[in-house]
PDB file of N, CA, C and O in Angstrom:
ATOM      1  N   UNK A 526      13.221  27.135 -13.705  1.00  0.00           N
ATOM      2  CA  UNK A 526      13.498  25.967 -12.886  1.00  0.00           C
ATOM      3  C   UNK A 526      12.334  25.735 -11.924  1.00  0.00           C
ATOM      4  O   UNK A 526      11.878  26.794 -11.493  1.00  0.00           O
ATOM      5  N   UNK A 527      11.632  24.448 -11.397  1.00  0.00           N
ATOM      6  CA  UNK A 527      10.835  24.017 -10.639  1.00  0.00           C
ATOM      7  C   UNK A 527      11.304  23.662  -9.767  1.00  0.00           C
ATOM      8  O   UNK A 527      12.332  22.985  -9.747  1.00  0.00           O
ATOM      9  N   UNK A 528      10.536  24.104  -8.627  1.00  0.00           N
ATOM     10  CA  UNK A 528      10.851  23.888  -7.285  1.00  0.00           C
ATOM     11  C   UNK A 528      10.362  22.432  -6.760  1.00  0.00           C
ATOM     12  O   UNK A 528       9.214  22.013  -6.910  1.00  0.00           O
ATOM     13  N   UNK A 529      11.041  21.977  -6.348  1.00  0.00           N
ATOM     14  CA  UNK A 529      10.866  19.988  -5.978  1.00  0.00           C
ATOM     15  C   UNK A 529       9.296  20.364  -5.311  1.00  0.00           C
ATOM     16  O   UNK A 529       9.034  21.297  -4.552  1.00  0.00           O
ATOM     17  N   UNK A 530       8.656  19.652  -5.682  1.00  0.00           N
ATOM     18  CA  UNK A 530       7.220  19.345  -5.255  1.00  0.00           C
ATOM     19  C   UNK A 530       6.112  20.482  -5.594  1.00  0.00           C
ATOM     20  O   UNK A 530       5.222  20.694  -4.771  1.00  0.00           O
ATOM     21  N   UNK A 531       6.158  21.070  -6.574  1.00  0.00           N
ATOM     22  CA  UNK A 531       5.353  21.984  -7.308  1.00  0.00           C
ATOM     23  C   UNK A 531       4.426  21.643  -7.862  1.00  0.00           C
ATOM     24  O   UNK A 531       3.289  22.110  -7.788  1.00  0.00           O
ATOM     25  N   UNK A 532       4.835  20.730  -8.524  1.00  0.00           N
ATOM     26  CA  UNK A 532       3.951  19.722  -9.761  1.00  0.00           C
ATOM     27  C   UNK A 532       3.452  18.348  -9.002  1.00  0.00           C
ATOM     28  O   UNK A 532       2.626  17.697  -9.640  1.00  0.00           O
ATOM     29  N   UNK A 533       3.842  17.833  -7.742  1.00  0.00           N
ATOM     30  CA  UNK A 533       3.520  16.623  -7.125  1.00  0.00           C
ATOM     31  C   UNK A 533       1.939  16.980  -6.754  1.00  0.00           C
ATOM     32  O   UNK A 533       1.438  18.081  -6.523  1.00  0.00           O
ATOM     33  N   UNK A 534       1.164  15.299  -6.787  1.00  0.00           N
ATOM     34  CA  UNK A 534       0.089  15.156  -6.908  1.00  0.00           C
ATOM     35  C   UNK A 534      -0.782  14.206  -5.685  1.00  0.00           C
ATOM     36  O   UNK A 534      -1.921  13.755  -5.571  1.00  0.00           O
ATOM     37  N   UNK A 535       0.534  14.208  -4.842  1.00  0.00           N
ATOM     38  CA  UNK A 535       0.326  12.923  -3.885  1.00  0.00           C
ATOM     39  C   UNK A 535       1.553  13.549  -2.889  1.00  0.00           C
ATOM     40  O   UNK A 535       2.252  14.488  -3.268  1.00  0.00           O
ATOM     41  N   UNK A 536       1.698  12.982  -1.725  1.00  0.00           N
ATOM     42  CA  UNK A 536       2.923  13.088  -0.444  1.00  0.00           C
ATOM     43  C   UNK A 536       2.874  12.194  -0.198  1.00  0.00           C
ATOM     44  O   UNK A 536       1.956  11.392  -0.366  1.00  0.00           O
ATOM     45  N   UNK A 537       4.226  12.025   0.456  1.00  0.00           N
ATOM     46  CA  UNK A 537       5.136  10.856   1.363  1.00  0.00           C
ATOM     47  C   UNK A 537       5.018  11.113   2.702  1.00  0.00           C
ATOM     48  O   UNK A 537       5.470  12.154   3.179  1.00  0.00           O
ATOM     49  N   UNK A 538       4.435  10.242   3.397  1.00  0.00           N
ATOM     50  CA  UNK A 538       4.894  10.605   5.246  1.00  0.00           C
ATOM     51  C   UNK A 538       5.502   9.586   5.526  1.00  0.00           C
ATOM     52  O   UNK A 538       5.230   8.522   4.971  1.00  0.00           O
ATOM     53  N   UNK A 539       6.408   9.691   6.402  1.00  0.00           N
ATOM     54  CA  UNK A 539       7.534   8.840   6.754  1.00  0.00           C
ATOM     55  C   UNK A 539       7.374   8.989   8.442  1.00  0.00           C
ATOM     56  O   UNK A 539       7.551   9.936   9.208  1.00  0.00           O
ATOM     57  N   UNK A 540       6.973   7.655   8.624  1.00  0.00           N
ATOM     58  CA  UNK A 540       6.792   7.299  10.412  1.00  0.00           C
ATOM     59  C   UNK A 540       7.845   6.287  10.797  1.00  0.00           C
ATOM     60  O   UNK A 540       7.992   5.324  10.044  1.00  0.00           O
ATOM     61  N   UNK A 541       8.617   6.393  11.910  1.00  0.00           N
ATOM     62  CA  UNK A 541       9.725   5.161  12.252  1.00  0.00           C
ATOM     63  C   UNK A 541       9.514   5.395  13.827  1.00  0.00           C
ATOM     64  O   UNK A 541       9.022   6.296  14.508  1.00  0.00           O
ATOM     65  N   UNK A 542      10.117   4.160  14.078  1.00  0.00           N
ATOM     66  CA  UNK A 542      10.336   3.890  15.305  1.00  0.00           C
ATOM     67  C   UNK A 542       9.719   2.530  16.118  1.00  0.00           C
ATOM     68  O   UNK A 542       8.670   2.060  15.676  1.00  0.00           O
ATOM     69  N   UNK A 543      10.364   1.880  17.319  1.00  0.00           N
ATOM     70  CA  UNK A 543      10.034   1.080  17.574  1.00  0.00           C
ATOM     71  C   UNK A 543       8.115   0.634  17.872  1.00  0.00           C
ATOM     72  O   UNK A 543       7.799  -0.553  17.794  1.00  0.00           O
ATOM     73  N   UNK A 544       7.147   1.581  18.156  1.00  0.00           N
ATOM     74  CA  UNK A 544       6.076   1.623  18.292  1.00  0.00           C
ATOM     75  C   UNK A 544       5.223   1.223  16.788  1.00  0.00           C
ATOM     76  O   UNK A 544       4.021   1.085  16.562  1.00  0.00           O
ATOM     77  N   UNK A 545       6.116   1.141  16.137  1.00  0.00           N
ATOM     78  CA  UNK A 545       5.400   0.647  14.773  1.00  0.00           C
ATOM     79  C   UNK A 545       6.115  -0.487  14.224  1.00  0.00           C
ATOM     80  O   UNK A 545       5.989  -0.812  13.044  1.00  0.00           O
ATOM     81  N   UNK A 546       6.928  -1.155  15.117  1.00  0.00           N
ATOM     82  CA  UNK A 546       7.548  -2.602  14.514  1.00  0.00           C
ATOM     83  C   UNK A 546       6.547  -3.689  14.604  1.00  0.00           C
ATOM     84  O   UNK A 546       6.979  -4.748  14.148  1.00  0.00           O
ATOM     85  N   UNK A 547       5.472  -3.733  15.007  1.00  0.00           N
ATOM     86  CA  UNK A 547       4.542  -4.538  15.000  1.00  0.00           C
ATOM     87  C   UNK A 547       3.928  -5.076  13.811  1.00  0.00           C
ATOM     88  O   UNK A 547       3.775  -6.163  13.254  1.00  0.00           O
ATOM     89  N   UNK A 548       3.490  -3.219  13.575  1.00  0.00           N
ATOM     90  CA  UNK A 548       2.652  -3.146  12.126  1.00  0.00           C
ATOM     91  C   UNK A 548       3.848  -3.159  11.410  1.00  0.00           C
ATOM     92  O   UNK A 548       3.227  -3.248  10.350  1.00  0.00           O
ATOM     93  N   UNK A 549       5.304  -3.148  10.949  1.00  0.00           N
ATOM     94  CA  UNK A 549       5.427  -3.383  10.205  1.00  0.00           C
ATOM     95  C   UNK A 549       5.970  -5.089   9.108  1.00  0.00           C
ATOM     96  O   UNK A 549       6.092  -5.561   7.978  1.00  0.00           O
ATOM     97  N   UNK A 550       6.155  -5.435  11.106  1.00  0.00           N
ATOM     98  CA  UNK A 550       6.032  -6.839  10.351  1.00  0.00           C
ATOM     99  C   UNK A 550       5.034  -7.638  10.394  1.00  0.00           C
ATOM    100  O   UNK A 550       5.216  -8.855  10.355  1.00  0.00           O
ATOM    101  N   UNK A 551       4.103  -7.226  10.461  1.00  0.00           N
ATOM    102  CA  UNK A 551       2.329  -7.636  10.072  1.00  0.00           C
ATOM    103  C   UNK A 551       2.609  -7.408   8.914  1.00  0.00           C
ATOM    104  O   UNK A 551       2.630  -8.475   8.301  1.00  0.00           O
ATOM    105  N   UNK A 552       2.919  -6.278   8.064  1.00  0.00           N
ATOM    106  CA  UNK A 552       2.325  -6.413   6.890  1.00  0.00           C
ATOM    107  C   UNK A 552       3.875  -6.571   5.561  1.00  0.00           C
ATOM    108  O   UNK A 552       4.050  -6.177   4.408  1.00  0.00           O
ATOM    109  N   UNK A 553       4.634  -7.296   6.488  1.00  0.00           N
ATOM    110  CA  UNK A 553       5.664  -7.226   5.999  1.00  0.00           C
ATOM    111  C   UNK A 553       6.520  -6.424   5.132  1.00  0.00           C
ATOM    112  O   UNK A 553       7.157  -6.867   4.176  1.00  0.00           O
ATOM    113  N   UNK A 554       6.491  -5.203   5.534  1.00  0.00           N
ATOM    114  CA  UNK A 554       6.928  -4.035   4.521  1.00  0.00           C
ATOM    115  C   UNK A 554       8.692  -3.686   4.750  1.00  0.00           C
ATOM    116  O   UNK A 554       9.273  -2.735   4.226  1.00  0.00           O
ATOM    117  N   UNK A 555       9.253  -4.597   5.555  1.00  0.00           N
ATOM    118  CA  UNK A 555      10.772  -4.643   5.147  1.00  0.00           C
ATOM    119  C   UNK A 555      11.495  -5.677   4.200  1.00  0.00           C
ATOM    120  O   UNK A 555      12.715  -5.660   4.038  1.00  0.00           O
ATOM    121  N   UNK A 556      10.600  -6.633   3.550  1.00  0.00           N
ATOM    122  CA  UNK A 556      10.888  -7.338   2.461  1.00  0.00           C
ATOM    123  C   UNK A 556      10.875  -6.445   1.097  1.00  0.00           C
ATOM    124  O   UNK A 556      10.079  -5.630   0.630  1.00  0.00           O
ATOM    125  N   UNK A 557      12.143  -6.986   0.672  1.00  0.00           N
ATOM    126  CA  UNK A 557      12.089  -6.002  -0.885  1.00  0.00           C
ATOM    127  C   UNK A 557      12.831  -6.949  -2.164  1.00  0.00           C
ATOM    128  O   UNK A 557      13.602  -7.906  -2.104  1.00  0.00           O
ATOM    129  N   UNK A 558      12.263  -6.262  -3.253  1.00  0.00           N
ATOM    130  CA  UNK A 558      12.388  -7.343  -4.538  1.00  0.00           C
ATOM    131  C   UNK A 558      11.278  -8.491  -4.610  1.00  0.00           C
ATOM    132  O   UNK A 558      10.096  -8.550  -4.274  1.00  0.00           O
ATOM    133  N   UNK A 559      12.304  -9.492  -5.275  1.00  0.00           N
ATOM    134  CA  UNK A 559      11.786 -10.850  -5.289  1.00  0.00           C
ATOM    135  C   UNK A 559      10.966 -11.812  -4.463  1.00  0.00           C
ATOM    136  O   UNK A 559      10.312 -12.816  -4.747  1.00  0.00           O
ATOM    137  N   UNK A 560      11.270 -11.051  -3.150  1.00  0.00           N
ATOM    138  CA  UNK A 560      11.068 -12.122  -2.215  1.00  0.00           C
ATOM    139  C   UNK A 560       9.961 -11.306  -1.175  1.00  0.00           C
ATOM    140  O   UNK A 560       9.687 -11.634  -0.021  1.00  0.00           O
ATOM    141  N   UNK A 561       9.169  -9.618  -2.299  1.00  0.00           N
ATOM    142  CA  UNK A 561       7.927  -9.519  -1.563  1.00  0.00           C
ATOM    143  C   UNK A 561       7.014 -10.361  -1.683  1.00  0.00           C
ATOM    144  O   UNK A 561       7.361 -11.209  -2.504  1.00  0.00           O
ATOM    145  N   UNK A 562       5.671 -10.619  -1.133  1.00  0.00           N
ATOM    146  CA  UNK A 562       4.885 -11.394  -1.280  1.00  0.00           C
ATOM    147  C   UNK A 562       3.483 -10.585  -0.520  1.00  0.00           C
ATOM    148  O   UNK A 562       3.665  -9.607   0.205  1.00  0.00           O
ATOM    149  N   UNK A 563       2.310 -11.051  -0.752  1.00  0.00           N
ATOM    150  CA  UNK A 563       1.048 -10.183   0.018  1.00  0.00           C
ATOM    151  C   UNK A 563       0.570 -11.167   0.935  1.00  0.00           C
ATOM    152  O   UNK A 563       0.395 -12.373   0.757  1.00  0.00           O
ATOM    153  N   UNK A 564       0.341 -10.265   2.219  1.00  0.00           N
ATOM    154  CA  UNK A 564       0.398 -11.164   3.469  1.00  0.00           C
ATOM    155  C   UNK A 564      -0.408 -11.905   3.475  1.00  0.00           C
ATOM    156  O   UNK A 564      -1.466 -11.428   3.065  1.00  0.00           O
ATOM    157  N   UNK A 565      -0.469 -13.219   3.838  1.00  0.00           N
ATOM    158  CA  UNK A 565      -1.569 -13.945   3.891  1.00  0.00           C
ATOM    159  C   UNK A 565      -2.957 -13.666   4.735  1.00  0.00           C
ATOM    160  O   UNK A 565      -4.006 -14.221   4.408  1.00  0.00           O
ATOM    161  N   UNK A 566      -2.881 -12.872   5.711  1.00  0.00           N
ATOM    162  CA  UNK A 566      -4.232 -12.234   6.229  1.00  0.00           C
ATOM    163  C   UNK A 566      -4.975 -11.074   5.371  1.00  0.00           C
ATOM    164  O   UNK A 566      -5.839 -10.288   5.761  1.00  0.00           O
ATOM    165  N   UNK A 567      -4.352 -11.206   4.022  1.00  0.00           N
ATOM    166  CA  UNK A 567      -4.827  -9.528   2.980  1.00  0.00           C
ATOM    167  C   UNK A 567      -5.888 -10.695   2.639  1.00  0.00           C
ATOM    168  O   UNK A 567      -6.961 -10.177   2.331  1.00  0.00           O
ATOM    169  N   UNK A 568      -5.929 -11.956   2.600  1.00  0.00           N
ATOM    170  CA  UNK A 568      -6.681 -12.624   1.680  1.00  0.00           C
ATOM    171  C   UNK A 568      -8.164 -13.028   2.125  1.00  0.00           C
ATOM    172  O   UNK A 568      -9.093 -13.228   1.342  1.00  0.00           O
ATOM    173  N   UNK A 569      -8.208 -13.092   3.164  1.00  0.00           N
ATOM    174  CA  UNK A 569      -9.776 -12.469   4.257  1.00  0.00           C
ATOM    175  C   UNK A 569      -9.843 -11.562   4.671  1.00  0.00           C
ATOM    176  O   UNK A 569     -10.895 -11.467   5.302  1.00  0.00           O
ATOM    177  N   UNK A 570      -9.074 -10.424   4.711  1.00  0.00           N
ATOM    178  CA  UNK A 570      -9.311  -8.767   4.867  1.00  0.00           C
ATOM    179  C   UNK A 570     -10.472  -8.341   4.743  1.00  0.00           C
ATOM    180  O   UNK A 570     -11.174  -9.120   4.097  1.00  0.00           O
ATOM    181  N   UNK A 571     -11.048  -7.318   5.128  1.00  0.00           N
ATOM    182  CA  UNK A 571     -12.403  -6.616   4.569  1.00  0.00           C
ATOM    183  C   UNK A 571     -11.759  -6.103   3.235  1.00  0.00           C
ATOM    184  O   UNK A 571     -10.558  -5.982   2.997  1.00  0.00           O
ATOM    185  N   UNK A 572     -13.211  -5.727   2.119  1.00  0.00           N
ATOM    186  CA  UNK A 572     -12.434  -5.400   0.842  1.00  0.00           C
ATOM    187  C   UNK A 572     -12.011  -3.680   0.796  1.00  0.00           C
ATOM    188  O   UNK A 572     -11.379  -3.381  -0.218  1.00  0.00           O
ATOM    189  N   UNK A 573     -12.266  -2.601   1.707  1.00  0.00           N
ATOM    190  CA  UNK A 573     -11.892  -1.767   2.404  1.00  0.00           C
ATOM    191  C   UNK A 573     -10.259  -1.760   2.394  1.00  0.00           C
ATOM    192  O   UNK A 573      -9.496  -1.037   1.753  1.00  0.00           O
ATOM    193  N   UNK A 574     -10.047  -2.565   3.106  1.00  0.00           N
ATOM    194  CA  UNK A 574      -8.473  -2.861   3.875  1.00  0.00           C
ATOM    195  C   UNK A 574      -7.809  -3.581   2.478  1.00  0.00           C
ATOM    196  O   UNK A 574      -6.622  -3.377   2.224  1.00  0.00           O
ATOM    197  N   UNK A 575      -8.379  -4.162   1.872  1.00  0.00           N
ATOM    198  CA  UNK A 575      -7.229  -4.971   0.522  1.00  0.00           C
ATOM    199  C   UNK A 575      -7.263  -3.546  -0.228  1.00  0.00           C
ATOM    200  O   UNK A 575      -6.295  -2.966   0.264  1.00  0.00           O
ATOM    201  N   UNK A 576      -7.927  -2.574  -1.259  1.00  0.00           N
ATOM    202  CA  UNK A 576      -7.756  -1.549  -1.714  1.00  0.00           C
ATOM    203  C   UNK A 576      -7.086  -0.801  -1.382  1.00  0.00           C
ATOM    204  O   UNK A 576      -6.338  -0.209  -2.161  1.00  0.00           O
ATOM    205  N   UNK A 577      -7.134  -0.555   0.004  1.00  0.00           N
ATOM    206  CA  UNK A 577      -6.014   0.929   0.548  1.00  0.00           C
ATOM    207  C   UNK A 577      -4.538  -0.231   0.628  1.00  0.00           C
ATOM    208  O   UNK A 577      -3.455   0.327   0.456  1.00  0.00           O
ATOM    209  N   UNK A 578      -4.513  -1.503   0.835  1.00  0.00           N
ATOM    210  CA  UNK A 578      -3.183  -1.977   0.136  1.00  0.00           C
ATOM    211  C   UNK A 578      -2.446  -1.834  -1.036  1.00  0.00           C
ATOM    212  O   UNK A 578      -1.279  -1.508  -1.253  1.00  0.00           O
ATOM    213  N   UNK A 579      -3.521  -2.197  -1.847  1.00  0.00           N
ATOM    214  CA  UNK A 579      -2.947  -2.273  -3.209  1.00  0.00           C
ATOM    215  C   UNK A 579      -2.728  -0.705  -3.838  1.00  0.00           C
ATOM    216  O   UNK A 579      -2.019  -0.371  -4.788  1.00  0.00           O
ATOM    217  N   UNK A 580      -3.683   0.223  -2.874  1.00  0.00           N
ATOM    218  CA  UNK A 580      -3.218   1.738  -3.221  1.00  0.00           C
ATOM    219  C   UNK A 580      -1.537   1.607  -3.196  1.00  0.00           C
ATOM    220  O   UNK A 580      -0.646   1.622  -4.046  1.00  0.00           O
ATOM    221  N   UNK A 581      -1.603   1.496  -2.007  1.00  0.00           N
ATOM    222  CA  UNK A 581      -0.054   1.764  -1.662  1.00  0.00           C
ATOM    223  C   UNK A 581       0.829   1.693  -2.198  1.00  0.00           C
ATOM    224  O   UNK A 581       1.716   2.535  -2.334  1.00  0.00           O
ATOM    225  N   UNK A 582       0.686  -0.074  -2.896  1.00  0.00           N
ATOM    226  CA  UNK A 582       1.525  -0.622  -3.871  1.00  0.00           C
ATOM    227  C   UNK A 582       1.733   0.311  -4.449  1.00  0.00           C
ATOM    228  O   UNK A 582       2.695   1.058  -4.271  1.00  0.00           O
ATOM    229  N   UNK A 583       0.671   0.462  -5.428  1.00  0.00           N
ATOM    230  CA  UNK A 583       0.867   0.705  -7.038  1.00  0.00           C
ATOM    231  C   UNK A 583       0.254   2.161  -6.960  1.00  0.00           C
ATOM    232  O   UNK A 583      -0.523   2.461  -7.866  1.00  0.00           O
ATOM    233  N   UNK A 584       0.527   3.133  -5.942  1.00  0.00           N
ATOM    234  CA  UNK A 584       0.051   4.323  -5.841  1.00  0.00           C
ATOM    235  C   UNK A 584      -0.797   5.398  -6.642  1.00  0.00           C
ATOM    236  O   UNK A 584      -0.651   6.617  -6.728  1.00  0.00           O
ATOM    237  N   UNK A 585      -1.729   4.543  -7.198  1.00  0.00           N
ATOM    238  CA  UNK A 585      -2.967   4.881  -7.920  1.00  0.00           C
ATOM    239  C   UNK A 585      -4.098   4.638  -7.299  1.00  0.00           C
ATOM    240  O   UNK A 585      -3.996   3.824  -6.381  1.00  0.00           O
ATOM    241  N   UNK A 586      -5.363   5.164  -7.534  1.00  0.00           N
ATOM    242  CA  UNK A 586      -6.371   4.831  -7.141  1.00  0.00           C
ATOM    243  C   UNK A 586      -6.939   3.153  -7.755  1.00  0.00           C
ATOM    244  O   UNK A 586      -7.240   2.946  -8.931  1.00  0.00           O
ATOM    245  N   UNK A 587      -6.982   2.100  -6.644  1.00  0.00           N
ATOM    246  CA  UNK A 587      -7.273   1.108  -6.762  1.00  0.00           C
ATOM    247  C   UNK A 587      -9.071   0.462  -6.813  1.00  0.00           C
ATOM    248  O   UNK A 587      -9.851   1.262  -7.330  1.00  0.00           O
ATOM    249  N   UNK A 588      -9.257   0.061  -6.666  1.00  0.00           N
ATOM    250  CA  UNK A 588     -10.661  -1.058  -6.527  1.00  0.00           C
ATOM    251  C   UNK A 588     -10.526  -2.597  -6.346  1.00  0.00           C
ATOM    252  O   UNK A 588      -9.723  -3.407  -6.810  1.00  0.00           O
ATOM    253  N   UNK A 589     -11.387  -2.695  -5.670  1.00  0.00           N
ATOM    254  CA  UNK A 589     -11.767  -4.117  -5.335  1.00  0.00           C
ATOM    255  C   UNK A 589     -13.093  -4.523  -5.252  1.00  0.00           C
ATOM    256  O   UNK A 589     -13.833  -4.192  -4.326  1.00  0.00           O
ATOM    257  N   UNK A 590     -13.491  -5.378  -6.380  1.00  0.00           N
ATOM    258  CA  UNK A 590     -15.047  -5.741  -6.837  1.00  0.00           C
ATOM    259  C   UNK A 590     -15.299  -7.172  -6.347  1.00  0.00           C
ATOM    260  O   UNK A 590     -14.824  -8.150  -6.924  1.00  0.00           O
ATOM    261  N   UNK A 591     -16.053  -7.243  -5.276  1.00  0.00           N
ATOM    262  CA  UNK A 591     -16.522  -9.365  -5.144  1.00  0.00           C
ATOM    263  C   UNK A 591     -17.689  -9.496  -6.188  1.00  0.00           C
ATOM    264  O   UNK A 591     -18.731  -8.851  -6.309  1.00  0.00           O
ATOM    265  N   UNK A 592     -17.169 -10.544  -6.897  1.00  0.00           N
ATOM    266  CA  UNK A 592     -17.946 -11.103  -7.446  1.00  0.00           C
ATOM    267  C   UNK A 592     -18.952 -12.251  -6.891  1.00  0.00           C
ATOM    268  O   UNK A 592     -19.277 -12.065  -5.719  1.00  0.00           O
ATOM    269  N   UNK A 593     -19.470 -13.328  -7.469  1.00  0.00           N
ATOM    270  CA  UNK A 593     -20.316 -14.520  -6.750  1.00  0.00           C
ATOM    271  C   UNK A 593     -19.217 -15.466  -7.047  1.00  0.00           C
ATOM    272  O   UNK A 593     -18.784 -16.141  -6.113  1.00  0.00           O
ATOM    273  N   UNK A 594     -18.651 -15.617  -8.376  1.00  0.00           N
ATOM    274  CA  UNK A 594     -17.483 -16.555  -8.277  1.00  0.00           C
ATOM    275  C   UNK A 594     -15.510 -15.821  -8.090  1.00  0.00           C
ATOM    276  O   UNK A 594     -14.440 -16.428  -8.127  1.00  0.00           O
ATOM    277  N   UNK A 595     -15.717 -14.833  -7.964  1.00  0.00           N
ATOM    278  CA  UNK A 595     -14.395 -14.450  -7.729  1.00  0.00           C
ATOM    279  C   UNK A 595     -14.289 -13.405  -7.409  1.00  0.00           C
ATOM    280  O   UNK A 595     -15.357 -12.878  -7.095  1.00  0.00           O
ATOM    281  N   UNK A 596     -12.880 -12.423  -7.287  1.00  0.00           N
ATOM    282  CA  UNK A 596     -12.945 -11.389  -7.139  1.00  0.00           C
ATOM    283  C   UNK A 596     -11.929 -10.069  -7.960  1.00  0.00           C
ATOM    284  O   UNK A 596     -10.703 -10.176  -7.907  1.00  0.00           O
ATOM    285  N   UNK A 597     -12.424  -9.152  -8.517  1.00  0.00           N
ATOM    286  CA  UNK A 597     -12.011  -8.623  -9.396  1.00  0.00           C
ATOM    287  C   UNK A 597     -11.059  -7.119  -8.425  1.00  0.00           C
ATOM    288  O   UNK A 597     -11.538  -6.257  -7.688  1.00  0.00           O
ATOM    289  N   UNK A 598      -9.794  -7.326  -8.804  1.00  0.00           N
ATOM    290  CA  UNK A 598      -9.181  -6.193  -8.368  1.00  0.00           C
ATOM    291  C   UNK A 598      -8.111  -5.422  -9.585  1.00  0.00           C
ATOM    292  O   UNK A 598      -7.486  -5.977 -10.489  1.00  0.00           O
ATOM    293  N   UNK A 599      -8.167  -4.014  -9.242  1.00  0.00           N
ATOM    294  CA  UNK A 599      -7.740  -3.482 -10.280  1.00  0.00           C
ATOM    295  C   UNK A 599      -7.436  -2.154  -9.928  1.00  0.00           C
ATOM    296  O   UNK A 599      -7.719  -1.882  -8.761  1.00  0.00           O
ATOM    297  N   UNK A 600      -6.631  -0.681 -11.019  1.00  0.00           N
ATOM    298  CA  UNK A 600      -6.438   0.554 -10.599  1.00  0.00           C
ATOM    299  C   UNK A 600      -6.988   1.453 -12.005  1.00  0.00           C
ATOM    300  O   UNK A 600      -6.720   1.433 -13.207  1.00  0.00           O
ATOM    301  N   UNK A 601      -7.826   2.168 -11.188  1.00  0.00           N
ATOM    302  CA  UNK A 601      -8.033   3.413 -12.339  1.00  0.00           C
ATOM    303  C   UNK A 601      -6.875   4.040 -12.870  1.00  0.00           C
ATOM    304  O   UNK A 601      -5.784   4.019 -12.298  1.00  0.00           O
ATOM    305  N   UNK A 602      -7.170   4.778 -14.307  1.00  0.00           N
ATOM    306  CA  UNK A 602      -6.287   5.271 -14.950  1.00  0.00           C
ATOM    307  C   UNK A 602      -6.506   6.785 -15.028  1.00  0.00           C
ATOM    308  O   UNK A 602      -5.711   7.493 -15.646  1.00  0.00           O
TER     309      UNK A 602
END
């Protein structure tokens, strides 16, 4: 039998409290389902700050490439 978190490759920290209700509705992270959406200030972000977002999301190692006409974002495999 394995002991819970033996094999884990990543951790969870869990911060609460009123000193972080700011940031969390900046980045709106009490919306859930359908009706998430990516904040509209992610979209002039430094490209720094959009990656460690989309980490989060999709808890893989992400990237974010500017192009001259667009911009390419994506997660390693």
């Amino acid at each position: 039998m394995r002991r819970r978190g033996e094999d884990l490759d990543c951790r969870r920290t869990r911060l609460y409290g009123r000193p972080l209700e700011e940031f969390v509705e900046r980045w709106g992270l009490r919306t859930r389902g359908v009706d998430m959406a990516v904040p509209a200030h992610l979209f002039t972000a430094p490209l720094p700050v959009v990656a460690a977002y989309l980490r989060s999301l999709f808890q893989a190692e992400g990237y974010v490439s500017a192009r001259e006409a667009s911009t390419l974002v994506g997660t390693s495999t």
